[in-house]
Amino acid sequence: MKRKELMIVHGLLILGWFIASAAGRIAPQEKAESVTPIPTLSPPEGNTTFINGVTWCVARPGASQEDLQNALDWACGPGGADCSQLQPGGRCYQPNTLLTHASYAFNIFYQQNGNSDIACNFGGAGALVKRDPSFGSCKFLASDTSAAASSAMLGRAWTAMVAASLIALRLIV
C-alpha cells in the first residue's frame, strides 16, 4: 500500500474504534480498584429500586470533604451540570449536606455525559450505584438503558462507519 492509503486506513481504524467506544461496544481498560463496586446508599434515604440495569452516579461516602467540595464545584461550574435544584428552596436543597449535594450534581453530570464510567469518576469521589438515590421530592435522573436508545446509537455509529469507509474508498480510487 502507498503511504497515503496506509494513513487513511489507520485513520479509519481510529475513527471506528472511537465510534464503537461511544456506542459502548469497546470498553476502555480500567484499573482493578476502579471496577470494584462500592456499596452505598447515598443519600441514606435512597430506595432499593433496580430496574433493567439502570445506574446512578453518587458521591462516595469515603471521599474527603475537600475532594467532594472540589468535585461539586467543578460539576456545577465548568462541568456544566444544572445544579439549580441544590439552591435554597430547590427540591434537592434539603438535606443540606455536602454528600447529598455532591451526589445530585455528580448524577446530573453523569447523565448528561452518556453514562460512561469516566463521567462518574470525579477524581475517585464518585461511585456508580444500582439503587435509586432519589428521596422525597428530589428525583435523580436515571440512565437510559432502553433498547430503542441503544439501537439508535448503534444505528448512528454504523452510518458513520459506512460514510467514513465510502470517503476512504473515494480517496483511494
PDB file of C-alpha atoms in Angstrom:
ATOM      1  CA  MET A   1       0.000   0.000   0.000  1.00  0.00           C
ATOM      2  CA  LYS A   2       1.035   3.542  -0.540  1.00  0.00           C
ATOM      3  CA  ARG A   3       1.773   5.788   2.416  1.00  0.00           C
ATOM      4  CA  LYS A   4      -1.387   7.814   1.768  1.00  0.00           C
ATOM      5  CA  GLU A   5      -3.525   4.666   1.726  1.00  0.00           C
ATOM      6  CA  LEU A   6      -1.960   3.447   4.983  1.00  0.00           C
ATOM      7  CA  MET A   7      -2.660   6.764   6.647  1.00  0.00           C
ATOM      8  CA  ILE A   8      -6.295   6.595   5.508  1.00  0.00           C
ATOM      9  CA  VAL A   9      -6.708   3.021   6.768  1.00  0.00           C
ATOM     10  CA  HIS A  10      -5.065   3.972  10.072  1.00  0.00           C
ATOM     11  CA  GLY A  11      -7.400   6.956  10.407  1.00  0.00           C
ATOM     12  CA  LEU A  12     -10.418   4.778   9.671  1.00  0.00           C
ATOM     13  CA  LEU A  13      -9.366   2.270  12.315  1.00  0.00           C
ATOM     14  CA  ILE A  14      -9.039   5.042  14.877  1.00  0.00           C
ATOM     15  CA  LEU A  15     -12.397   6.506  13.832  1.00  0.00           C
ATOM     16  CA  GLY A  16     -14.011   3.069  14.015  1.00  0.00           C
ATOM     17  CA  TRP A  17     -12.638   2.462  17.489  1.00  0.00           C
ATOM     18  CA  PHE A  18     -13.855   5.885  18.635  1.00  0.00           C
ATOM     19  CA  ILE A  19     -17.338   5.328  17.247  1.00  0.00           C
ATOM     20  CA  ALA A  20     -17.554   1.813  18.665  1.00  0.00           C
ATOM     21  CA  SER A  21     -16.382   3.123  22.055  1.00  0.00           C
ATOM     22  CA  ALA A  22     -19.074   5.790  22.012  1.00  0.00           C
ATOM     23  CA  ALA A  23     -21.637   3.114  21.193  1.00  0.00           C
ATOM     24  CA  GLY A  24     -20.488   1.082  24.188  1.00  0.00           C
ATOM     25  CA  ARG A  25     -19.030  -1.788  22.197  1.00  0.00           C
ATOM     26  CA  ILE A  26     -15.426  -1.360  23.347  1.00  0.00           C
ATOM     27  CA  ALA A  27     -14.706  -0.624  26.967  1.00  0.00           C
ATOM     28  CA  PRO A  28     -11.556   1.260  27.928  1.00  0.00           C
ATOM     29  CA  GLN A  29      -9.116  -0.501  30.216  1.00  0.00           C
ATOM     30  CA  GLU A  30      -9.625   0.327  33.861  1.00  0.00           C
ATOM     31  CA  LYS A  31      -7.583  -0.154  36.979  1.00  0.00           C
ATOM     32  CA  ALA A  32      -8.772  -3.061  39.086  1.00  0.00           C
ATOM     33  CA  GLU A  33      -9.661  -0.808  42.012  1.00  0.00           C
ATOM     34  CA  SER A  34     -11.886   1.385  39.823  1.00  0.00           C
ATOM     35  CA  VAL A  35     -14.168  -1.508  38.909  1.00  0.00           C
ATOM     36  CA  THR A  36     -14.700  -2.680  42.472  1.00  0.00           C
ATOM     37  CA  PRO A  37     -18.278  -1.819  43.392  1.00  0.00           C
ATOM     38  CA  ILE A  38     -18.621   0.455  46.378  1.00  0.00           C
ATOM     39  CA  PRO A  39     -21.752  -0.309  48.352  1.00  0.00           C
ATOM     40  CA  THR A  40     -23.518   2.921  49.191  1.00  0.00           C
ATOM     41  CA  LEU A  41     -26.927   4.276  49.997  1.00  0.00           C
ATOM     42  CA  SER A  42     -26.067   7.877  49.283  1.00  0.00           C
ATOM     43  CA  PRO A  43     -28.171   9.613  50.322  1.00  0.00           C
ATOM     44  CA  PRO A  44     -29.209   7.166  53.062  1.00  0.00           C
ATOM     45  CA  GLU A  45     -32.884   7.700  52.275  1.00  0.00           C
ATOM     46  CA  GLY A  46     -32.443   6.021  48.848  1.00  0.00           C
ATOM     47  CA  ASN A  47     -34.798   3.174  47.976  1.00  0.00           C
ATOM     48  CA  THR A  48     -33.880  -0.260  46.658  1.00  0.00           C
ATOM     49  CA  THR A  49     -35.155   0.112  43.091  1.00  0.00           C
ATOM     50  CA  PHE A  50     -33.049  -1.607  40.445  1.00  0.00           C
ATOM     51  CA  ILE A  51     -34.743  -1.902  37.082  1.00  0.00           C
ATOM     52  CA  ASN A  52     -33.120  -3.222  33.901  1.00  0.00           C
ATOM     53  CA  GLY A  53     -29.542  -2.220  34.707  1.00  0.00           C
ATOM     54  CA  VAL A  54     -30.287   1.436  35.442  1.00  0.00           C
ATOM     55  CA  THR A  55     -27.382   3.234  37.112  1.00  0.00           C
ATOM     56  CA  TRP A  56     -26.848   6.468  39.003  1.00  0.00           C
ATOM     57  CA  CYS A  57     -23.680   8.297  39.973  1.00  0.00           C
ATOM     58  CA  VAL A  58     -23.371   9.427  43.584  1.00  0.00           C
ATOM     59  CA  ALA A  59     -20.707  10.814  45.879  1.00  0.00           C
ATOM     60  CA  ARG A  60     -18.581   8.126  47.505  1.00  0.00           C
ATOM     61  CA  PRO A  61     -19.141   8.311  51.275  1.00  0.00           C
ATOM     62  CA  GLY A  62     -15.443   7.626  51.972  1.00  0.00           C
ATOM     63  CA  ALA A  63     -14.246  10.604  49.912  1.00  0.00           C
ATOM     64  CA  SER A  64     -12.714  13.527  51.764  1.00  0.00           C
ATOM     65  CA  GLN A  65     -14.757  16.691  52.284  1.00  0.00           C
ATOM     66  CA  GLU A  66     -12.186  18.621  50.269  1.00  0.00           C
ATOM     67  CA  ASP A  67     -12.397  16.208  47.317  1.00  0.00           C
ATOM     68  CA  LEU A  68     -16.196  16.276  47.420  1.00  0.00           C
ATOM     69  CA  GLN A  69     -16.294  20.078  47.519  1.00  0.00           C
ATOM     70  CA  ASN A  70     -13.800  20.431  44.667  1.00  0.00           C
ATOM     71  CA  ALA A  71     -15.697  17.904  42.550  1.00  0.00           C
ATOM     72  CA  LEU A  72     -19.053  19.555  43.354  1.00  0.00           C
ATOM     73  CA  ASP A  73     -17.673  22.972  42.409  1.00  0.00           C
ATOM     74  CA  TRP A  74     -16.332  21.566  39.145  1.00  0.00           C
ATOM     75  CA  ALA A  75     -19.526  19.658  38.264  1.00  0.00           C
ATOM     76  CA  CYS A  76     -21.742  22.713  38.865  1.00  0.00           C
ATOM     77  CA  GLY A  77     -19.253  25.091  37.216  1.00  0.00           C
ATOM     78  CA  PRO A  78     -17.027  24.040  34.320  1.00  0.00           C
ATOM     79  CA  GLY A  79     -18.708  20.615  34.163  1.00  0.00           C
ATOM     80  CA  GLY A  80     -21.989  22.244  33.178  1.00  0.00           C
ATOM     81  CA  ALA A  81     -24.308  20.269  35.475  1.00  0.00           C
ATOM     82  CA  ASP A  82     -27.593  22.041  36.218  1.00  0.00           C
ATOM     83  CA  CYS A  83     -27.359  22.454  39.979  1.00  0.00           C
ATOM     84  CA  SER A  84     -30.285  24.854  40.335  1.00  0.00           C
ATOM     85  CA  GLN A  85     -32.199  22.313  42.454  1.00  0.00           C
ATOM     86  CA  LEU A  86     -29.392  22.475  45.039  1.00  0.00           C
ATOM     87  CA  GLN A  87     -30.035  26.144  45.749  1.00  0.00           C
ATOM     88  CA  PRO A  88     -32.067  27.177  48.832  1.00  0.00           C
ATOM     89  CA  GLY A  89     -35.706  26.440  48.035  1.00  0.00           C
ATOM     90  CA  GLY A  90     -34.765  23.856  45.380  1.00  0.00           C
ATOM     91  CA  ARG A  91     -36.213  20.338  45.502  1.00  0.00           C
ATOM     92  CA  CYS A  92     -32.836  18.844  46.421  1.00  0.00           C
ATOM     93  CA  TYR A  93     -31.511  21.521  48.800  1.00  0.00           C
ATOM     94  CA  GLN A  94     -32.556  19.568  51.921  1.00  0.00           C
ATOM     95  CA  PRO A  95     -30.806  17.813  53.473  1.00  0.00           C
ATOM     96  CA  ASN A  96     -28.156  20.484  53.106  1.00  0.00           C
ATOM     97  CA  THR A  97     -25.133  18.168  53.244  1.00  0.00           C
ATOM     98  CA  LEU A  98     -22.078  18.048  51.044  1.00  0.00           C
ATOM     99  CA  LEU A  99     -22.584  14.329  50.356  1.00  0.00           C
ATOM    100  CA  THR A 100     -26.193  14.799  49.211  1.00  0.00           C
ATOM    101  CA  HIS A 101     -25.462  17.878  47.090  1.00  0.00           C
ATOM    102  CA  ALA A 102     -22.407  16.258  45.502  1.00  0.00           C
ATOM    103  CA  SER A 103     -24.428  13.114  44.747  1.00  0.00           C
ATOM    104  CA  TYR A 104     -27.096  15.101  42.933  1.00  0.00           C
ATOM    105  CA  ALA A 105     -24.548  17.150  40.944  1.00  0.00           C
ATOM    106  CA  PHE A 106     -22.443  14.083  40.079  1.00  0.00           C
ATOM    107  CA  ASN A 107     -25.511  12.272  38.789  1.00  0.00           C
ATOM    108  CA  ILE A 108     -26.617  15.215  36.638  1.00  0.00           C
ATOM    109  CA  PHE A 109     -23.140  15.381  35.067  1.00  0.00           C
ATOM    110  CA  TYR A 110     -23.061  11.582  34.616  1.00  0.00           C
ATOM    111  CA  GLN A 111     -26.450  11.507  32.889  1.00  0.00           C
ATOM    112  CA  GLN A 112     -25.581  14.471  30.648  1.00  0.00           C
ATOM    113  CA  ASN A 113     -22.359  12.808  29.546  1.00  0.00           C
ATOM    114  CA  GLY A 114     -23.530   9.446  28.302  1.00  0.00           C
ATOM    115  CA  ASN A 115     -23.453   7.394  31.494  1.00  0.00           C
ATOM    116  CA  SER A 116     -19.841   6.403  30.937  1.00  0.00           C
ATOM    117  CA  ASP A 117     -17.787   5.197  33.888  1.00  0.00           C
ATOM    118  CA  ILE A 118     -15.343   8.063  33.419  1.00  0.00           C
ATOM    119  CA  ALA A 119     -18.211  10.575  33.760  1.00  0.00           C
ATOM    120  CA  CYS A 120     -18.676   9.308  37.324  1.00  0.00           C
ATOM    121  CA  ASN A 121     -15.072   9.382  38.438  1.00  0.00           C
ATOM    122  CA  PHE A 122     -14.640  12.870  39.898  1.00  0.00           C
ATOM    123  CA  GLY A 123     -11.104  12.062  40.974  1.00  0.00           C
ATOM    124  CA  GLY A 124     -12.308   8.992  42.864  1.00  0.00           C
ATOM    125  CA  ALA A 125     -15.087  10.884  44.675  1.00  0.00           C
ATOM    126  CA  GLY A 126     -17.887   9.377  42.555  1.00  0.00           C
ATOM    127  CA  ALA A 127     -19.359   5.885  42.577  1.00  0.00           C
ATOM    128  CA  LEU A 128     -21.877   4.105  40.347  1.00  0.00           C
ATOM    129  CA  VAL A 129     -24.849   2.568  42.119  1.00  0.00           C
ATOM    130  CA  LYS A 130     -27.806   0.460  41.056  1.00  0.00           C
ATOM    131  CA  ARG A 131     -30.030   1.792  43.816  1.00  0.00           C
ATOM    132  CA  ASP A 132     -32.123   4.876  43.111  1.00  0.00           C
ATOM    133  CA  PRO A 133     -30.776   7.641  45.374  1.00  0.00           C
ATOM    134  CA  SER A 134     -33.906   9.788  44.917  1.00  0.00           C
ATOM    135  CA  PHE A 135     -35.588  10.927  48.108  1.00  0.00           C
ATOM    136  CA  GLY A 136     -38.688  12.953  48.892  1.00  0.00           C
ATOM    137  CA  SER A 137     -39.284  15.447  46.104  1.00  0.00           C
ATOM    138  CA  CYS A 138     -35.659  15.198  44.933  1.00  0.00           C
ATOM    139  CA  LYS A 139     -35.638  12.904  41.908  1.00  0.00           C
ATOM    140  CA  PHE A 140     -32.326  11.759  40.450  1.00  0.00           C
ATOM    141  CA  LEU A 141     -32.262  11.230  36.681  1.00  0.00           C
ATOM    142  CA  ALA A 142     -31.715   7.623  35.664  1.00  0.00           C
ATOM    143  CA  SER A 143     -29.574   6.217  32.873  1.00  0.00           C
ATOM    144  CA  ASP A 144     -31.435   5.327  29.695  1.00  0.00           C
ATOM    145  CA  THR A 145     -30.944   1.636  29.015  1.00  0.00           C
ATOM    146  CA  SER A 146     -33.868   1.189  26.659  1.00  0.00           C
ATOM    147  CA  ALA A 147     -33.429  -0.934  23.556  1.00  0.00           C
ATOM    148  CA  ALA A 148     -34.583   1.958  21.394  1.00  0.00           C
ATOM    149  CA  ALA A 149     -31.828   4.250  22.657  1.00  0.00           C
ATOM    150  CA  SER A 150     -29.183   1.546  22.200  1.00  0.00           C
ATOM    151  CA  SER A 151     -30.475   0.738  18.735  1.00  0.00           C
ATOM    152  CA  ALA A 152     -30.463   4.398  17.712  1.00  0.00           C
ATOM    153  CA  MET A 153     -26.892   4.845  18.962  1.00  0.00           C
ATOM    154  CA  LEU A 154     -25.685   1.748  17.129  1.00  0.00           C
ATOM    155  CA  GLY A 155     -27.505   2.902  14.002  1.00  0.00           C
ATOM    156  CA  ARG A 156     -25.704   6.262  14.118  1.00  0.00           C
ATOM    157  CA  ALA A 157     -22.363   4.522  14.706  1.00  0.00           C
ATOM    158  CA  TRP A 158     -22.961   2.190  11.748  1.00  0.00           C
ATOM    159  CA  THR A 159     -23.925   5.093   9.495  1.00  0.00           C
ATOM    160  CA  ALA A 160     -20.773   6.996  10.462  1.00  0.00           C
ATOM    161  CA  MET A 161     -18.613   3.923   9.761  1.00  0.00           C
ATOM    162  CA  VAL A 162     -20.178   3.443   6.327  1.00  0.00           C
ATOM    163  CA  ALA A 163     -19.745   7.133   5.498  1.00  0.00           C
ATOM    164  CA  ALA A 164     -16.083   7.056   6.571  1.00  0.00           C
ATOM    165  CA  SER A 165     -15.477   3.920   4.503  1.00  0.00           C
ATOM    166  CA  LEU A 166     -17.057   5.481   1.418  1.00  0.00           C
ATOM    167  CA  ILE A 167     -14.959   8.601   1.827  1.00  0.00           C
ATOM    168  CA  ALA A 168     -11.813   6.499   2.169  1.00  0.00           C
ATOM    169  CA  LEU A 169     -12.662   4.449  -0.913  1.00  0.00           C
ATOM    170  CA  ARG A 170     -13.238   7.649  -2.849  1.00  0.00           C
ATOM    171  CA  LEU A 171      -9.806   8.946  -1.782  1.00  0.00           C
ATOM    172  CA  ILE A 172      -8.017   5.684  -2.710  1.00  0.00           C
ATOM    173  CA  VAL A 173      -9.600   5.268  -6.156  1.00  0.00           C
TER     174      VAL A 173
END
